[in-house]
Structure formats: structure tokens, C-alpha cells
PDB file of C-alpha atoms in Angstrom:
ATOM      1  CA  THR A 223      36.780  45.717 -19.778  1.00 35.00           C
ATOM      2  CA  SER A 224      39.818  45.941 -17.522  1.00 35.00           C
ATOM      3  CA  HIS A 225      39.471  47.477 -14.095  1.00 35.00           C
ATOM      4  CA  PRO A 226      42.098  48.444 -11.524  1.00 38.00           C
ATOM      5  CA  GLY A 227      40.698  45.945  -9.012  1.00 38.00           C
ATOM      6  CA  GLY A 228      40.144  42.947 -11.284  1.00 36.00           C
ATOM      7  CA  ARG A 229      36.602  41.552 -11.033  1.00 33.00           C
ATOM      8  CA  VAL A 230      33.895  44.143 -11.577  1.00 33.00           C
ATOM      9  CA  ALA A 231      30.556  42.415 -11.173  1.00 35.00           C
ATOM     10  CA  VAL A 232      29.160  39.129 -10.020  1.00 35.00           C
ATOM     11  CA  LEU A 233      26.943  38.417 -12.941  1.00 35.00           C
ATOM     12  CA  PRO A 234      26.797  35.398 -15.224  1.00 36.00           C
ATOM     13  CA  HIS A 235      27.592  36.118 -18.857  1.00 33.00           C
ATOM     14  CA  GLU A 236      26.984  32.624 -20.167  1.00 31.00           C
ATOM     15  CA  PRO A 237      24.055  30.273 -19.573  1.00 31.00           C
ATOM     16  CA  ARG A 238      24.445  28.150 -16.464  1.00 31.00           C
ATOM     17  CA  VAL A 239      22.851  24.923 -15.384  1.00 30.00           C
ATOM     18  CA  ALA A 240      20.681  26.583 -12.773  1.00 31.00           C
ATOM     19  CA  GLY A 241      17.172  27.602 -11.988  1.00 29.00           C
ATOM     20  CA  ALA A 242      14.784  28.670  -9.274  1.00 29.00           C
ATOM     21  CA  ALA A 243      15.778  29.322  -5.677  1.00 32.00           C
ATOM     22  CA  GLY A 244      14.541  25.901  -4.598  1.00 34.00           C
ATOM     23  CA  GLY A 245      17.437  24.128  -6.333  1.00 36.00           C
ATOM     24  CA  ARG A 246      18.467  20.598  -5.403  1.00 35.00           C
ATOM     25  CA  VAL A 247      21.746  18.759  -5.778  1.00 37.00           C
ATOM     26  CA  GLN A 248      21.652  15.609  -7.869  1.00 37.00           C
ATOM     27  CA  PRO A 249      24.423  12.981  -7.862  1.00 36.00           C
ATOM     28  CA  ASP A 250      24.353  12.635 -11.659  1.00 34.00           C
ATOM     29  CA  GLU A 251      25.495  16.246 -11.947  1.00 35.00           C
ATOM     30  CA  VAL A 252      28.922  15.596 -10.402  1.00 36.00           C
ATOM     31  CA  GLN A 253      31.617  16.668 -12.855  1.00 36.00           C
ATOM     32  CA  GLY A 254      35.113  15.934 -11.604  1.00 35.00           C
ATOM     33  CA  GLU A 255      35.041  17.096  -8.024  1.00 38.00           C
ATOM     34  CA  SER A 256      32.357  19.755  -8.274  1.00 40.00           C
ATOM     35  CA  VAL A 257      28.624  19.565  -7.690  1.00 41.00           C
ATOM     36  CA  ARG A 258      26.106  22.046  -9.075  1.00 43.00           C
ATOM     37  CA  GLY A 259      22.724  22.852  -7.634  1.00 45.00           C
ATOM     38  CA  ILE A 260      19.992  22.267 -10.160  1.00 42.00           C
ATOM     39  CA  GLY A 261      16.622  23.951 -10.214  1.00 45.00           C
ATOM     40  CA  LYS A 262      13.781  24.516 -12.615  1.00 43.00           C
ATOM     41  CA  GLU A 263      15.030  25.471 -16.066  1.00 43.00           C
ATOM     42  CA  ASP A 264      12.780  27.415 -18.403  1.00 45.00           C
ATOM     43  CA  SER A 265      12.941  30.533 -20.538  1.00 50.00           C
ATOM     44  CA  GLU A 266      10.755  32.531 -18.141  1.00 48.00           C
ATOM     45  CA  CYS A 267      12.954  31.891 -15.114  1.00 52.00           C
ATOM     46  CA  SER A 268      14.094  35.256 -13.756  1.00 86.00           C
ATOM     47  CA  SER A 269      16.212  33.907 -10.894  1.00 91.00           C
ATOM     48  CA  SER A 270      18.964  31.313 -10.789  1.00 92.00           C
ATOM     49  CA  VAL A 271      20.985  29.723  -8.022  1.00 93.00           C
ATOM     50  CA  THR A 272      24.138  27.654  -8.431  1.00 94.00           C
ATOM     51  CA  ALA A 273      26.326  25.948  -5.880  1.00 93.00           C
ATOM     52  CA  ASN A 274      29.749  24.496  -6.541  1.00 92.00           C
ATOM     53  CA  TYR A 275      32.075  22.634  -4.168  1.00 91.00           C
ATOM     54  CA  ASN A 276      35.653  22.028  -5.255  1.00 90.00           C
ATOM     55  CA  SER A 277      37.124  19.399  -2.935  1.00 86.00           C
ATOM     56  CA  GLY A 278      40.613  19.926  -4.377  1.00 87.00           C
ATOM     57  CA  GLN A 279      40.684  23.528  -3.128  1.00 87.00           C
ATOM     58  CA  GLY A 280      38.165  22.980  -0.321  1.00 89.00           C
ATOM     59  CA  LEU A 281      36.085  25.887  -1.609  1.00 91.00           C
ATOM     60  CA  LEU A 282      32.294  26.191  -1.572  1.00 93.00           C
ATOM     61  CA  SER A 283      30.805  28.775  -3.929  1.00 94.00           C
ATOM     62  CA  MET A 284      27.148  29.819  -4.121  1.00 95.00           C
ATOM     63  CA  ASN A 285      25.814  32.232  -6.735  1.00 96.00           C
ATOM     64  CA  TYR A 286      22.454  33.938  -7.162  1.00 96.00           C
ATOM     65  CA  ALA A 287      21.405  35.930 -10.228  1.00 95.00           C
ATOM     66  CA  ARG A 288      18.137  37.806 -10.731  1.00 95.00           C
ATOM     67  CA  VAL A 289      17.051  39.258 -14.060  1.00 94.00           C
ATOM     68  CA  VAL A 290      14.873  42.180 -13.012  1.00 94.00           C
ATOM     69  CA  THR A 291      14.248  43.477 -16.532  1.00 92.00           C
ATOM     70  CA  PRO A 292      15.401  41.157 -19.369  1.00 93.00           C
ATOM     71  CA  GLY A 293      18.209  42.744 -21.351  1.00 91.00           C
ATOM     72  CA  ARG A 294      18.297  45.759 -19.022  1.00 95.00           C
ATOM     73  CA  VAL A 295      18.775  45.105 -15.293  1.00 95.00           C
ATOM     74  CA  THR A 296      20.467  42.102 -13.668  1.00 95.00           C
ATOM     75  CA  LEU A 297      21.414  41.675 -10.009  1.00 96.00           C
ATOM     76  CA  GLY A 298      23.746  39.077  -8.564  1.00 96.00           C
ATOM     77  CA  ALA A 299      25.326  37.801  -5.369  1.00 96.00           C
ATOM     78  CA  GLU A 300      28.163  35.411  -4.660  1.00 96.00           C
ATOM     79  CA  LEU A 301      29.257  33.739  -1.439  1.00 95.00           C
ATOM     80  CA  GLN A 302      32.532  31.818  -1.295  1.00 95.00           C
ATOM     81  CA  CYS A 303      33.679  30.010   1.804  1.00 94.00           C
ATOM     82  CA  SER A 304      36.197  27.447   2.878  1.00 92.00           C
ATOM     83  CA  PRO A 305      34.609  24.993   5.330  1.00 86.00           C
ATOM     84  CA  MET A 306      38.066  23.998   6.603  1.00 87.00           C
ATOM     85  CA  SER A 307      39.417  27.465   7.457  1.00 89.00           C
ATOM     86  CA  LEU A 308      36.027  29.227   7.893  1.00 88.00           C
ATOM     87  CA  GLU A 309      37.208  32.085   5.654  1.00 92.00           C
ATOM     88  CA  SER A 310      34.505  33.627   3.489  1.00 93.00           C
ATOM     89  CA  GLN A 311      33.918  36.339   0.915  1.00 94.00           C
ATOM     90  CA  VAL A 312      30.661  37.922  -0.218  1.00 95.00           C
ATOM     91  CA  LEU A 313      30.079  39.993  -3.360  1.00 95.00           C
ATOM     92  CA  LEU A 314      26.969  41.847  -4.537  1.00 96.00           C
ATOM     93  CA  GLY A 315      26.689  43.177  -8.075  1.00 96.00           C
ATOM     94  CA  ALA A 316      24.388  44.876 -10.535  1.00 97.00           C
ATOM     95  CA  GLU A 317      24.446  45.448 -14.283  1.00 96.00           C
ATOM     96  CA  PHE A 318      22.363  48.087 -16.043  1.00 97.00           C
ATOM     97  CA  ASN A 319      22.208  48.054 -19.871  1.00 96.00           C
ATOM     98  CA  LEU A 320      20.948  51.302 -21.364  1.00 93.00           C
ATOM     99  CA  THR A 321      20.546  52.261 -25.007  1.00 90.00           C
ATOM    100  CA  ARG A 322      24.140  53.389 -25.578  1.00 91.00           C
ATOM    101  CA  SER A 323      25.784  52.643 -22.261  1.00 94.00           C
ATOM    102  CA  LYS A 324      26.281  49.978 -19.620  1.00 96.00           C
ATOM    103  CA  VAL A 325      26.944  50.355 -15.878  1.00 97.00           C
ATOM    104  CA  ASN A 326      28.418  47.569 -13.705  1.00 97.00           C
ATOM    105  CA  LEU A 327      28.580  47.891  -9.919  1.00 96.00           C
ATOM    106  CA  CYS A 328      30.075  45.563  -7.295  1.00 96.00           C
ATOM    107  CA  VAL A 329      30.381  45.736  -3.507  1.00 96.00           C
ATOM    108  CA  ASP A 330      32.217  43.138  -1.434  1.00 94.00           C
ATOM    109  CA  GLY A 331      32.154  42.272   2.240  1.00 92.00           C
ATOM    110  CA  THR A 332      35.293  44.271   3.051  1.00 91.00           C
ATOM    111  CA  GLY A 333      33.762  47.583   1.987  1.00 90.00           C
ATOM    112  CA  ARG A 334      35.345  47.710  -1.456  1.00 95.00           C
ATOM    113  CA  MET A 335      33.126  49.212  -4.158  1.00 96.00           C
ATOM    114  CA  GLN A 336      33.846  48.973  -7.884  1.00 96.00           C
ATOM    115  CA  SER A 337      32.054  50.457 -10.860  1.00 97.00           C
ATOM    116  CA  VAL A 338      32.492  50.654 -14.620  1.00 96.00           C
ATOM    117  CA  LEU A 339      30.622  52.908 -17.028  1.00 97.00           C
ATOM    118  CA  GLU A 340      30.896  51.983 -20.712  1.00 95.00           C
ATOM    119  CA  ALA A 341      29.443  54.521 -23.161  1.00 95.00           C
ATOM    120  CA  LYS A 342      29.183  54.020 -26.928  1.00 92.00           C
ATOM    121  CA  LEU A 343      30.011  57.216 -28.777  1.00 91.00           C
ATOM    122  CA  GLY A 344      28.045  56.318 -31.907  1.00 87.00           C
ATOM    123  CA  MET A 345      25.201  54.112 -33.102  1.00 85.00           C
ATOM    124  CA  ALA A 346      27.061  52.405 -35.971  1.00 85.00           C
ATOM    125  CA  PRO A 347      28.817  49.072 -35.430  1.00 81.00           C
ATOM    126  CA  GLY A 348      32.493  49.596 -34.567  1.00 83.00           C
ATOM    127  CA  SER A 349      31.869  53.034 -33.034  1.00 89.00           C
ATOM    128  CA  PRO A 350      34.335  54.186 -30.380  1.00 93.00           C
ATOM    129  CA  THR A 351      33.606  53.294 -26.750  1.00 94.00           C
ATOM    130  CA  LEU A 352      34.540  55.396 -23.724  1.00 95.00           C
ATOM    131  CA  ASN A 353      35.090  53.599 -20.385  1.00 96.00           C
ATOM    132  CA  PHE A 354      35.290  55.042 -16.886  1.00 97.00           C
ATOM    133  CA  SER A 355      36.139  52.835 -13.916  1.00 97.00           C
ATOM    134  CA  ALA A 356      36.454  53.446 -10.206  1.00 97.00           C
ATOM    135  CA  GLU A 357      37.333  51.460  -7.115  1.00 97.00           C
ATOM    136  CA  VAL A 358      37.028  52.661  -3.531  1.00 96.00           C
ATOM    137  CA  ASP A 359      38.373  50.445  -0.749  1.00 95.00           C
ATOM    138  CA  HIS A 360      37.098  51.894   2.516  1.00 91.00           C
ATOM    139  CA  GLY A 361      39.047  49.394   4.640  1.00 89.00           C
ATOM    140  CA  LYS A 362      42.402  50.388   3.132  1.00 92.00           C
ATOM    141  CA  GLU A 363      41.416  54.011   2.378  1.00 92.00           C
ATOM    142  CA  VAL A 364      42.432  53.588  -1.279  1.00 94.00           C
ATOM    143  CA  MET A 365      40.737  55.115  -4.316  1.00 96.00           C
ATOM    144  CA  LYS A 366      41.495  54.243  -7.934  1.00 96.00           C
ATOM    145  CA  PHE A 367      40.023  55.813 -11.044  1.00 96.00           C
ATOM    146  CA  GLY A 368      40.617  55.086 -14.692  1.00 96.00           C
ATOM    147  CA  TYR A 369      39.399  55.744 -18.195  1.00 95.00           C
ATOM    148  CA  GLY A 370      39.797  54.188 -21.594  1.00 95.00           C
ATOM    149  CA  LEU A 371      38.926  54.804 -25.210  1.00 94.00           C
ATOM    150  CA  ASN A 372      38.385  51.874 -27.559  1.00 92.00           C
ATOM    151  CA  ILE A 373      38.419  52.776 -31.258  1.00 89.00           C
ATOM    152  CA  GLY A 374      37.372  50.266 -33.905  1.00 77.00           C
ATOM    153  CA  GLY A 375      36.347  47.428 -31.626  1.00 62.00           C
TER     154      GLY A 375
END
């Protein structure tokens, strides 16, 4: 789903090598120049934490995801910082999957809020989908709204 502001939510959509909040960094997990935090991995794990440091860009990224209700409600947070310049960015997000709709919300540290509502207009596969998106940037006093209709997708 495209959105006027780019990224909509801070939620993982693919499995990650992560686990419980008490993650630890292991040297054998170094891939290129990045290191991931590893925690307990099991199918009942409802929280995951990952950490990634890219020495080429000098960027440290930490992510937290919490599955509140499997298949329904997921919350997430992301902190990115550059240890060299001390610049940082924080994002908080939520995803709610309902029977025929999905809502994504994201708030960042600058006061920008983004949301997307995706509603399926039918129950059959390939039914049209109606999308509404909004972005409010309180720091810049900018508001953007959009809509879309996807037919046959």
C-alpha cells in the first residue's frame, strides 16, 4: 500500500532471527558488517527484539515487536541512532487485522502520525479493496490524505 509519507508502520512482515526481550549478541551471527541480537526462539514467543549495527553507515537500529493477539493485533517500536553524530529517530506502530479490513498506525518522534485503512469490499478472492491513508505532521503543520481503489488484485 502506498502512502504519501512513505513508511506506514514499524512492524515485521517476515520472520526475523529474534526472540524474547533478554536477547544477547553472539559473534557467530555477524553477517557482513551487521550484528543481530538473538533471543529465545519458539512458536509461542509473543515478543521479539532485534538489534543491527551497520558499520558502513554508522547506524544502530533496534526493533521491538509484540504480538498482542496472534493474527489480529501487533505493536512495534523502532529506534535508529548514529553513535557518531548522535542523531536519532524513534517510531511506534500498530497493526490491527479485522475480518474484512486492516488498520496500520505509526507515530514518530517528530510528531508525525500516519495511518492506513484497507477495507475489502467483498468476501471472494480478488474482491476490490478500498484504501484510505492520512498523514499529519504537527511539526511542519502539514496534512495529507489519500484514497485508492484496487480492483482485481
